[in-house]
XYZ file of C-alpha atoms in Angstrom:
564
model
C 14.584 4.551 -25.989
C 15.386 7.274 -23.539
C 12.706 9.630 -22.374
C 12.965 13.288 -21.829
C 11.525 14.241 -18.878
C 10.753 18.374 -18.013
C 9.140 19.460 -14.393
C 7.051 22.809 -14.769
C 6.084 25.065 -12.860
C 3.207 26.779 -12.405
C 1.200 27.713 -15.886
C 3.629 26.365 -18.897
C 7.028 28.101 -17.259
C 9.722 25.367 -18.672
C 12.495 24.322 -16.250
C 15.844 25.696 -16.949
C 17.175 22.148 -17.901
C 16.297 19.232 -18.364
C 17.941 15.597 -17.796
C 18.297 12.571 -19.657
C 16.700 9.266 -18.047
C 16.093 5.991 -18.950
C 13.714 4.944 -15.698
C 11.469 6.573 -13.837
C 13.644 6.611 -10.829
C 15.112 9.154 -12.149
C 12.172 11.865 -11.995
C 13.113 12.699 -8.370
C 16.235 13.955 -9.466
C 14.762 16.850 -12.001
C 14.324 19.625 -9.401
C 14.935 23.047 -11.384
C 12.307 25.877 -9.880
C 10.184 25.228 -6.598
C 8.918 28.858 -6.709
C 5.404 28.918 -5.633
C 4.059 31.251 -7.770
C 0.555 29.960 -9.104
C 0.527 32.172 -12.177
C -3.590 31.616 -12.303
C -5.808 34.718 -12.126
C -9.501 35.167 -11.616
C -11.776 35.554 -14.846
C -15.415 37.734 -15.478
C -17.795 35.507 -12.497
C -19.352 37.718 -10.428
C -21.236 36.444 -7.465
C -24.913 36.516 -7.648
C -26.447 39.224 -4.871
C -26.025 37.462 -1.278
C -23.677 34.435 -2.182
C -20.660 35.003 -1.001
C -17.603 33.529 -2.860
C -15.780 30.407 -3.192
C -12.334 29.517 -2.603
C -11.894 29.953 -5.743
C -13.284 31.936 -8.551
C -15.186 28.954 -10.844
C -14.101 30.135 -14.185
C -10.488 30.746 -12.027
C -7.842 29.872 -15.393
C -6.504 26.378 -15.859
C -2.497 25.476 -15.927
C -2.033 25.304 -19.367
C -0.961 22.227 -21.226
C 3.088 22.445 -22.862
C 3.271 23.862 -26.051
C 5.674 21.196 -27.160
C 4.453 17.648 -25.655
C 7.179 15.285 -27.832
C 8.299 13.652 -24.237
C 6.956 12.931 -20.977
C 6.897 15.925 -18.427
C 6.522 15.809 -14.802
C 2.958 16.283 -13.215
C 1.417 16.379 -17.188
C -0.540 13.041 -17.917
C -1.996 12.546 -21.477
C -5.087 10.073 -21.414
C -6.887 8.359 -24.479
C -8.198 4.916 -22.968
C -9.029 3.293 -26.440
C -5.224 3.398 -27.603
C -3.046 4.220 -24.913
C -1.110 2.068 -22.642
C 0.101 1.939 -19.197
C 3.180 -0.320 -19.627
C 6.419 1.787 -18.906
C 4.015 5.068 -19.605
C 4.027 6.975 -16.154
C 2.518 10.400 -17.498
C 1.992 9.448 -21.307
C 2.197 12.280 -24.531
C -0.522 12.583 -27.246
C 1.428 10.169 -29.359
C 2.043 7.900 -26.813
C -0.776 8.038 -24.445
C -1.385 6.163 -21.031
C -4.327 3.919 -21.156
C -6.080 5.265 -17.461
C -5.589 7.943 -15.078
C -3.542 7.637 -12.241
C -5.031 6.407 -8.985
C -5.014 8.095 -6.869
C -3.705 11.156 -8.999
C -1.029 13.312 -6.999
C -0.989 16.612 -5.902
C 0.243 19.296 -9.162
C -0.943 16.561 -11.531
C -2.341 18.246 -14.966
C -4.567 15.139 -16.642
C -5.372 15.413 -19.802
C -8.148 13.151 -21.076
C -8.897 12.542 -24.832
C -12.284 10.264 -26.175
C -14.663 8.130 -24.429
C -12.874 7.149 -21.303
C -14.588 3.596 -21.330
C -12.813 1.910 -18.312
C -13.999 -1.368 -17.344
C -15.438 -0.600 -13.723
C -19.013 -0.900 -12.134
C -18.011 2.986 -11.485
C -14.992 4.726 -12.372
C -13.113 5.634 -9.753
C -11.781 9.215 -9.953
C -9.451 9.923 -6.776
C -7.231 13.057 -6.485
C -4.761 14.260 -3.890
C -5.068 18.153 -4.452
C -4.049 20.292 -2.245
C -4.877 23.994 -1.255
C -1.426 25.446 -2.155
C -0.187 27.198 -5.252
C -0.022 24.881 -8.546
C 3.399 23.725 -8.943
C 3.380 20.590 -11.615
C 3.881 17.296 -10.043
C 4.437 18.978 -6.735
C 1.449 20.958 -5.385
C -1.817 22.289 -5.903
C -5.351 20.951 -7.354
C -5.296 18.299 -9.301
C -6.714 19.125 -12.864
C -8.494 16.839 -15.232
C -9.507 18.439 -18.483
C -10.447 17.250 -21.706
C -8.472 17.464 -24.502
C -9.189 20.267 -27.010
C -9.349 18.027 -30.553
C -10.692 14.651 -29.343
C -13.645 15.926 -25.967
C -12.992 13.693 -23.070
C -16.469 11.520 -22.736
C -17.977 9.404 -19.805
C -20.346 7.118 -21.228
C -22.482 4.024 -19.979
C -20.751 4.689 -16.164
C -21.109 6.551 -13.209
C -18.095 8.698 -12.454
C -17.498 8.719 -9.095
C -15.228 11.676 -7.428
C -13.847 11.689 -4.335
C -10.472 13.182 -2.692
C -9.645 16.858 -1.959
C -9.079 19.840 -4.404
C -10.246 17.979 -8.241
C -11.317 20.338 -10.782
C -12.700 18.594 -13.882
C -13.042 20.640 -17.063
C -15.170 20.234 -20.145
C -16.138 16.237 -20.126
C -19.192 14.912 -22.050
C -21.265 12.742 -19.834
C -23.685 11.218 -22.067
C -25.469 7.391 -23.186
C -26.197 6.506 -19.215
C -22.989 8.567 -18.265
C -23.295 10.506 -15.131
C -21.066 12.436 -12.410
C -21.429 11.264 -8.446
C -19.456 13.541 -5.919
C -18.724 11.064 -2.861
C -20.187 7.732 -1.964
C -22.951 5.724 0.234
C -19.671 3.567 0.694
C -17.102 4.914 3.772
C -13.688 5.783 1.990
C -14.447 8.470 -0.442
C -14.454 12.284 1.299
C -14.685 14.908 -0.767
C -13.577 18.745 -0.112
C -12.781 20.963 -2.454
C -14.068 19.679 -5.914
C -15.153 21.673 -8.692
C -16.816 20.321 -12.142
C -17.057 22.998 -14.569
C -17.771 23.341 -18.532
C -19.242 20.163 -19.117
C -22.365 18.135 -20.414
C -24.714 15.955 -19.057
C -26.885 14.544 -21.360
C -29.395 11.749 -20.196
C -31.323 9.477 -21.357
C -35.633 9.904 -22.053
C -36.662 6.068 -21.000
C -35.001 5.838 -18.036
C -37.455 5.622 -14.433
C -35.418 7.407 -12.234
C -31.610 8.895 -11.928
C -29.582 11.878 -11.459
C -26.354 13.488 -13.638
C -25.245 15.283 -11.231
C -24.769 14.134 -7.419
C -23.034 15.284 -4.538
C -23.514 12.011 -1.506
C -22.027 12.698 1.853
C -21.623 10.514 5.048
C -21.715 11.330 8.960
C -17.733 10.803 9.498
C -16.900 11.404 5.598
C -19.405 15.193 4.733
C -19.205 16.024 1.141
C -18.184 19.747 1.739
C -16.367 23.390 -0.874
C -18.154 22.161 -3.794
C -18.706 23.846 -6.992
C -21.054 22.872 -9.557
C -20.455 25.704 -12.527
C -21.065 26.272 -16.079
C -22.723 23.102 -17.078
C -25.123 22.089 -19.183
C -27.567 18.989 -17.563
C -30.530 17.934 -20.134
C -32.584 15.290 -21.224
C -33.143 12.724 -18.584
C -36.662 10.914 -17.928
C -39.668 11.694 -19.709
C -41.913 14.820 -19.308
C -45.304 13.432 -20.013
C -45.125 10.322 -17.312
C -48.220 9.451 -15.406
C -46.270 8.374 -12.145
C -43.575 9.680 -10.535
C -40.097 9.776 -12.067
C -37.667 10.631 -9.870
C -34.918 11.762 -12.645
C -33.091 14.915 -12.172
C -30.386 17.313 -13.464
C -28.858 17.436 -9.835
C -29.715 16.550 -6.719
C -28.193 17.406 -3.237
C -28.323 14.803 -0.873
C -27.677 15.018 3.025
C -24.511 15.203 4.788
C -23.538 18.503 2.346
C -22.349 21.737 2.667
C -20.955 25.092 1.645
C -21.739 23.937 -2.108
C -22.279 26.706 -5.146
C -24.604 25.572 -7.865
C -23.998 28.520 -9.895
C -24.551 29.710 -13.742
C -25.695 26.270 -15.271
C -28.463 25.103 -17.831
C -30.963 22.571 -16.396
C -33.539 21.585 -19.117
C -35.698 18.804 -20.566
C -35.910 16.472 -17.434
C -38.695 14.984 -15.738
C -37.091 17.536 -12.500
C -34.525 19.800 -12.248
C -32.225 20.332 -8.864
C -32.819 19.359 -5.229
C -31.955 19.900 -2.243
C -32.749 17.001 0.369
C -31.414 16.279 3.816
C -33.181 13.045 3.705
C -35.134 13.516 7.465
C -35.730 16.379 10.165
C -33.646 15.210 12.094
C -30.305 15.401 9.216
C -31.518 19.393 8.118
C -28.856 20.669 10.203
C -26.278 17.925 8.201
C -27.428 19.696 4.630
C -26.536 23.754 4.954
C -25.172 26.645 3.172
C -26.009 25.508 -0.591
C -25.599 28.357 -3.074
C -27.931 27.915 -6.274
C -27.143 30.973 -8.247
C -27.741 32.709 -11.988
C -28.918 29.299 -13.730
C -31.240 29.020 -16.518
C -33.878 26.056 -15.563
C -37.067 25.279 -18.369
C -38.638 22.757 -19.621
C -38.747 20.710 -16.748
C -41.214 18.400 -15.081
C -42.918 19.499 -11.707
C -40.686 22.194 -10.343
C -37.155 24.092 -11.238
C -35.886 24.322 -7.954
C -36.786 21.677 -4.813
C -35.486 22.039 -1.120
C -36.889 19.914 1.138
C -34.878 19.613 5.092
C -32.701 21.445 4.298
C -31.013 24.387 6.038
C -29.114 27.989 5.027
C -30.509 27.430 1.025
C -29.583 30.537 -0.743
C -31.558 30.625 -4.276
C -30.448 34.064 -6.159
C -30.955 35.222 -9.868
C -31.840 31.944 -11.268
C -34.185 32.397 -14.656
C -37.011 29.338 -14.553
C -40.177 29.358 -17.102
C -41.879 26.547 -18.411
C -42.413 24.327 -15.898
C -44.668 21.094 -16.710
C -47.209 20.370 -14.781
C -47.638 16.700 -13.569
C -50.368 14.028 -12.177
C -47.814 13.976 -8.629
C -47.183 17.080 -8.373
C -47.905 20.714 -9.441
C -45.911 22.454 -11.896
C -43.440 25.544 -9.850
C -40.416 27.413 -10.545
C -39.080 26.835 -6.836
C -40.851 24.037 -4.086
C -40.142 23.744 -0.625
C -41.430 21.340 1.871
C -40.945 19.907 4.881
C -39.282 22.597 7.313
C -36.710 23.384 5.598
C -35.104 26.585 7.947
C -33.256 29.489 6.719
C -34.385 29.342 2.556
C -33.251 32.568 0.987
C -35.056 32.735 -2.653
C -33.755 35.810 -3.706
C -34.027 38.344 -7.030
C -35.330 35.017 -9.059
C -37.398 35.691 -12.158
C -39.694 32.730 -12.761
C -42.864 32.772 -15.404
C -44.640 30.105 -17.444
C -45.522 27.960 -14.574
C -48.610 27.219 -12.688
C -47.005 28.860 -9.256
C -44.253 30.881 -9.063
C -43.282 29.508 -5.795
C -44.716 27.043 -3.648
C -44.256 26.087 0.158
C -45.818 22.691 1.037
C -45.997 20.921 4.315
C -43.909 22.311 7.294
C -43.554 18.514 8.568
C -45.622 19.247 11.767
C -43.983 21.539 12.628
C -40.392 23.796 12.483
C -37.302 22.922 11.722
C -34.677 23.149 14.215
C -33.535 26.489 13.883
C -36.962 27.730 13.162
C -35.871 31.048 11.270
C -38.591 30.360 8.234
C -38.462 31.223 4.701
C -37.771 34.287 3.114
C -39.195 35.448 -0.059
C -37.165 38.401 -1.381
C -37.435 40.730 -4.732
C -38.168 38.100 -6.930
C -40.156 39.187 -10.704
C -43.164 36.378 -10.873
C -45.066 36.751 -13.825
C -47.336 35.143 -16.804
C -48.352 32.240 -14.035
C -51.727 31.111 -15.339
C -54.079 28.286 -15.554
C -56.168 27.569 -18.970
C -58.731 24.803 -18.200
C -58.143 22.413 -15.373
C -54.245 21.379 -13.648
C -53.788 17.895 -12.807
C -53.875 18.853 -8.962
C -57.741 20.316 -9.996
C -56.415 23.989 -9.385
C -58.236 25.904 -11.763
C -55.609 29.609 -11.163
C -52.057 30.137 -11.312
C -50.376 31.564 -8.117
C -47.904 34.107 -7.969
C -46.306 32.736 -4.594
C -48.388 30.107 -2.814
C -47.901 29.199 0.985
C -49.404 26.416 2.473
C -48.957 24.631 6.318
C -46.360 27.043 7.353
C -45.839 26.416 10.909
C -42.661 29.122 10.671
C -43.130 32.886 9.238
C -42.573 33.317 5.556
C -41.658 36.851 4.883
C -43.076 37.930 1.156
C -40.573 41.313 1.103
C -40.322 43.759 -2.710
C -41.496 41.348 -5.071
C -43.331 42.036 -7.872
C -46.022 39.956 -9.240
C -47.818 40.258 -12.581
C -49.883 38.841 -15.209
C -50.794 35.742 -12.518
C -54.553 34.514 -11.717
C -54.080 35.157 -7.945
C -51.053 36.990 -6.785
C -50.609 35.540 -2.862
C -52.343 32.733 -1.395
C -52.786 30.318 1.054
C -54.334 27.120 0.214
C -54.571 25.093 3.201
C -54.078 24.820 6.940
C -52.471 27.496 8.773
C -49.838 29.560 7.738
C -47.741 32.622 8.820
C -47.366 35.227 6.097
C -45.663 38.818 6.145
C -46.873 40.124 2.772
C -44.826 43.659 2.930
C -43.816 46.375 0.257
C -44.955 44.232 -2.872
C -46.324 45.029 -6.341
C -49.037 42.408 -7.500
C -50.862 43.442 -10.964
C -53.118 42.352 -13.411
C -54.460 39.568 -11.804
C -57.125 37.708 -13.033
C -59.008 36.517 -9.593
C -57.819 37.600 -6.712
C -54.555 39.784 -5.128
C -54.277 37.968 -2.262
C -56.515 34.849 -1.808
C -56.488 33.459 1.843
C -58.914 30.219 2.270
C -61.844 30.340 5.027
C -61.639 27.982 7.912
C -57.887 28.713 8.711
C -55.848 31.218 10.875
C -53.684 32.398 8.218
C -55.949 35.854 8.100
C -55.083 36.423 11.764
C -51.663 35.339 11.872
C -50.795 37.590 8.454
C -49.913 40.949 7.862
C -50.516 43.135 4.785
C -48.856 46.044 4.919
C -47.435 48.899 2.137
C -48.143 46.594 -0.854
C -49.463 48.136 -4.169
C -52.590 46.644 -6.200
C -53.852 47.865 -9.420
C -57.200 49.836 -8.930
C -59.350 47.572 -8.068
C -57.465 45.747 -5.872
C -59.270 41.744 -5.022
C -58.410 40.292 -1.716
C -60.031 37.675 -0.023
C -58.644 37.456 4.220
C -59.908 33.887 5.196
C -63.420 35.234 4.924
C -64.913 33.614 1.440
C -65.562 37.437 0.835
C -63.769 39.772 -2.199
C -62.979 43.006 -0.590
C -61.089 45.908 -2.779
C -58.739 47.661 -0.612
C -60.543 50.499 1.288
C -62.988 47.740 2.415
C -60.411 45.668 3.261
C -58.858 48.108 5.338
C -62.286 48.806 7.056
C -63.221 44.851 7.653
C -59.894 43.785 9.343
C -57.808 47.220 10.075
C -55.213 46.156 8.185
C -53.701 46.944 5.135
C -51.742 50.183 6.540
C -49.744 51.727 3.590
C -51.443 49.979 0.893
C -52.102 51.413 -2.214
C -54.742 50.844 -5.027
C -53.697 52.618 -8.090
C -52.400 51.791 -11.962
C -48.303 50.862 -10.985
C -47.495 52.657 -14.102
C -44.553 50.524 -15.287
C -41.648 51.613 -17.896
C -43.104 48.971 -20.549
C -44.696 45.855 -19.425
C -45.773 44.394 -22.570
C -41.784 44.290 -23.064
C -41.487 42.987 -19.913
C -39.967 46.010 -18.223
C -41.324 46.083 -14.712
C -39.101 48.914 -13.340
C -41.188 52.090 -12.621
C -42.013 54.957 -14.114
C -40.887 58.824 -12.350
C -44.890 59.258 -11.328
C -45.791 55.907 -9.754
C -47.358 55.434 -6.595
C -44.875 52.508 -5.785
C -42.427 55.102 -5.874
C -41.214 55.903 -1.960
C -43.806 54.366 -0.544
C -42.487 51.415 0.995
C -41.069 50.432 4.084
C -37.489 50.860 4.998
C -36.366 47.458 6.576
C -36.457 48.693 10.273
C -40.275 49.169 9.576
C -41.003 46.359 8.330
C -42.798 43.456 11.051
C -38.664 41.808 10.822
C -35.888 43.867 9.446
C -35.255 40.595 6.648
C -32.234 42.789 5.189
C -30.459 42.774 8.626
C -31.044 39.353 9.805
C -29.424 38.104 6.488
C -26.412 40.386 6.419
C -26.082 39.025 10.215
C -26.005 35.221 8.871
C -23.893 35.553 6.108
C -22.079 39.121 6.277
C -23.393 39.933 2.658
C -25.813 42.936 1.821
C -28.527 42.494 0.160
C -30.096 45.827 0.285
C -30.230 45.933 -3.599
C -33.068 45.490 -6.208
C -33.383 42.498 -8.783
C -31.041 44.443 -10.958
C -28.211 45.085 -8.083
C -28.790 48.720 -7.853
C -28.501 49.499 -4.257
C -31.601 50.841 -2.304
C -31.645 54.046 -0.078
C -29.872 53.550 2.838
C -32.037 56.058 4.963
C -35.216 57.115 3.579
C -38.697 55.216 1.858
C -38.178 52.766 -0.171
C -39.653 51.707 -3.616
C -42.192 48.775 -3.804
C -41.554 45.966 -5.772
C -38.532 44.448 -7.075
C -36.971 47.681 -8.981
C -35.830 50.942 -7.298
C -36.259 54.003 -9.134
């Protein structure tokens, strides 16, 4: 039986003619239109504030799949593993599909994959030949592997392991032990340029350890332009363990960079996505990672983890209901040991026993040195009722601990929280500047005795309720005037009802007569000009509140995370 083969171009344009073949030999004769016109535009995303964009736009439109699909076309590859066959099948239809995908798949290749894709591998082995130019089926362009719209591609039982340059996967269901790996421990599998987008990963509840999403670099072969967007990752390792279980939604492992983890759903897993360059000395190998706009809850022991690692943006995520656990505290975002350059940025985390949490500094800086910054995040409802498993008896707005770097606290606002800012042990480096902390239970700002933190702090233009409770390293409550007196400092602080819009409906902008209101520091006043030093780094402004209304550019500013 002859087959009629058609090359396309670009999104569903049909060549002219088409030719009758009865080999495959004969495809390199079917040359009709080599006009490079990609046909794809750019859909709604909008970058969260200070991550700049891709190469792409993630929800950037798909080629389409032919309207009619009776014979085989150039560059379009039907899939269905349990009834299709490879036997004189290059590209495969819907009613005649090829058993696997191509391997490696070319450049301009449009895979279409239908039902559990089963194949009998220890891994399967996923390995495209993209390339940066405009889509032209079968000739150029990303290769695209997308699920079929009746039947939903699924990866169960396997790891599916991606490698190669410019692979965009679409709307697979990863599910019974299935899981997505982006590179390998093994030499042989770079990856540049990958993008996996719409899909689920669904774990498994018994499981002791394991990850559904992975990105896995090496020295010669760096995972690097990778975007992780739209997904949904859930349900892997239990939440009530008594030992550590090290199973996550996704987790960022050395030897990666310029990656965007942006607009997914991390939930019900015993932790949710981290960022590790594995040792000190690798933090320079694990940089630029964008974690942007996703919704992380019901997880075990913290939302967000970076640990190493170096230039972490972390903007406009949502994280509540964190789970506290016997190995380790319950946060929305963790860092630890010296990570350099963190940006956490216009987050709004609640429901947890601390909002954010810096642990060790790993004796000592990283090696760039340039600290964590803490910018116009909303922190709020972070209590303690009874006893955590840690023995902390109050739930900290923002928590710093061993920080042998600065961490700039800069416009956030804090409320609802049993202390607002503390420092629980060794010595730490803290510039707590143009905040709003209210309704705290204990303490504003609780600094422990027997360190240096007091000394090597400042507290300056932040705004308590009126009886503001700080504690400076002391073991003594002072409201602020006292305060002020004990230690002179405290300059521009204010102790005064904030007078929010509605806070019992969780509106934390301010009203017309508050005291927050332009009486903060502009960013050349404050101790370091944060706003500056990131538009320096990364060339994006950030001189915006939590909702992306722009700040004065000359003038006071508003405390807090809102501008009025």
């Amino acid at each position: 039986m002859k087959k009629f083969l058609l090359k396309i171009t670009c999104i569903g344009l049909l060549c002219i003619t088409a030719t009758s073949c009865s080999n495959n030999d004969d495809l390199n004769d079917l040359i009709v239109d080599d006009s490079p016109d990609s046909g794809i535009e750019s859909g709604d995303y909008v970058s969260a504030i200070g991550v700049p964009n891709a190469w792409i736009s993630p929800d950037i439109a798909s080629p389409e799949r032919p309207s009619t699909w009776d014979t085989e076309q150039i560059g379009y590859y039907f899939v269905e593993y349990a009834v299709g066959s490879d036997s004189d099948n290059m590209y495969g239809t819907p009613s005649a599909p090829r058993k696997t995908i191509p391997s490696p798949v070319p450049a301009g290749s449009y895979v279409v994959v239908a039902g559990d894709y089963h194949y009998v591998q220890n891994d399967i082995r996923l390995r495209g030949e993209g390339t940066a130019d405009a889509w032209v089926a079968g000739e150029s362009g990303p290769v695209w592997v997308v699920s079929d719209t009746e039947n939903r591609a699924e990866i169960t039982g396997k790891k599916l392991l991606v490698s190669g340059s410019y692979v965009y996967i679409d709307n697979f269901y990863f599910h019974s032990s299935g899981s997505i790996q982006i590179g390998s421990y093994s030499p042989g599998y770079q990856v540049d340029h990958i993008m996996i987008r719409n899909s689920e990963m669904k774990g498994e509840v018994d499981v002791a350890g394991g990850v559904l999403i992975s990105t896995v670099g090496l020295e010669d072969e760096p995972a690097k332009d990778i975007i992780i967007y739209n997904n949904k990752a859930h349900r892997i390792g239990p939440l009530d363990s008594d030992v550590d279980i090290d199973a996550r939604g996704c987790s960022i492992q050395g030897y990666t960079s310029n990656m965007w983890v942006v607009n997914n759903e991390f939930s019900n897993s015993s932790a949710g996505l981290q960022v590790e360059a594995g040792s000190i000395q690798r933090q320079a190998t694990t940089h630029h990672i964008y974690i942007a706009k996703n919704h992380i809850f019901d997880i075990a022991q913290a939302g967000i983890g970076i640990k190493y690692a170096l230039d972490i943006i972390i903007s406009e995520n949502v994280i509540h209901d964190i789970i506290d656990t016997p190995w380790s505290p319950s946060k929305g975002i963790g860092f630890q040991y010296a990570p350099d350059r963190v940006w956490i940025l216009f987050n709004e985390i609640s429901k947890v026993n601390t909002g954010i949490r810096g642990g060790s500094d790993n004796g000592g800086a990283g090696t760039v040195g340039e600290s964590v910054f803490i910018i116009g995040n909303l922190i709020k409802d972070v209590t303690i009722n009874g006893t955590a498993y840690n023995g902390a008896t109050s739930g900290i707005g923002i928590e710093i601990n061993n920080g042998a770097t600065p961490r700039y606290i800069i416009n956030n606002t804090i409320v609802d929280s049993d202390i607002g800012v503390a420092n629980g042990y060794y010595n730490s480096t803290m510039f707590i500047e143009n905040n709003i902390i209210s309704n705290t239970r204990d303490f504003d700002i609780m600094l422990e005795d027997s360190y240096l933190t007091g000394s090597r702090s400042t507290l300056k233009n932040n705004h308590f309720d009126a009886e503001a409770k700080i504690t400076w390293s002391n073991g003594i409550t002072h409201d602020l005037a006292s305060f002020q007196a004990a230690f002179n400092k405290g300059e521009g602080c204010i102790s005064a009802a904030p007078l929010f819009v509605d806070a019992s409906s969780d509106d934390f902008s301010l009203q017309a007569t508050s005291s927050a209101i332009d009486t903060a520091l502009q960013p050349s006043d404050l101790t370091f000009d944060v706003y500056a030093h990131f538009q320096s780094l990364y060339g994006e402004d950030i001189r915006v509140d939590i909702n992306q209304v722009a700040r004065p550019s000359t003038g006071l500013w508003d405390m807090g995370a809102y501008t009025n």
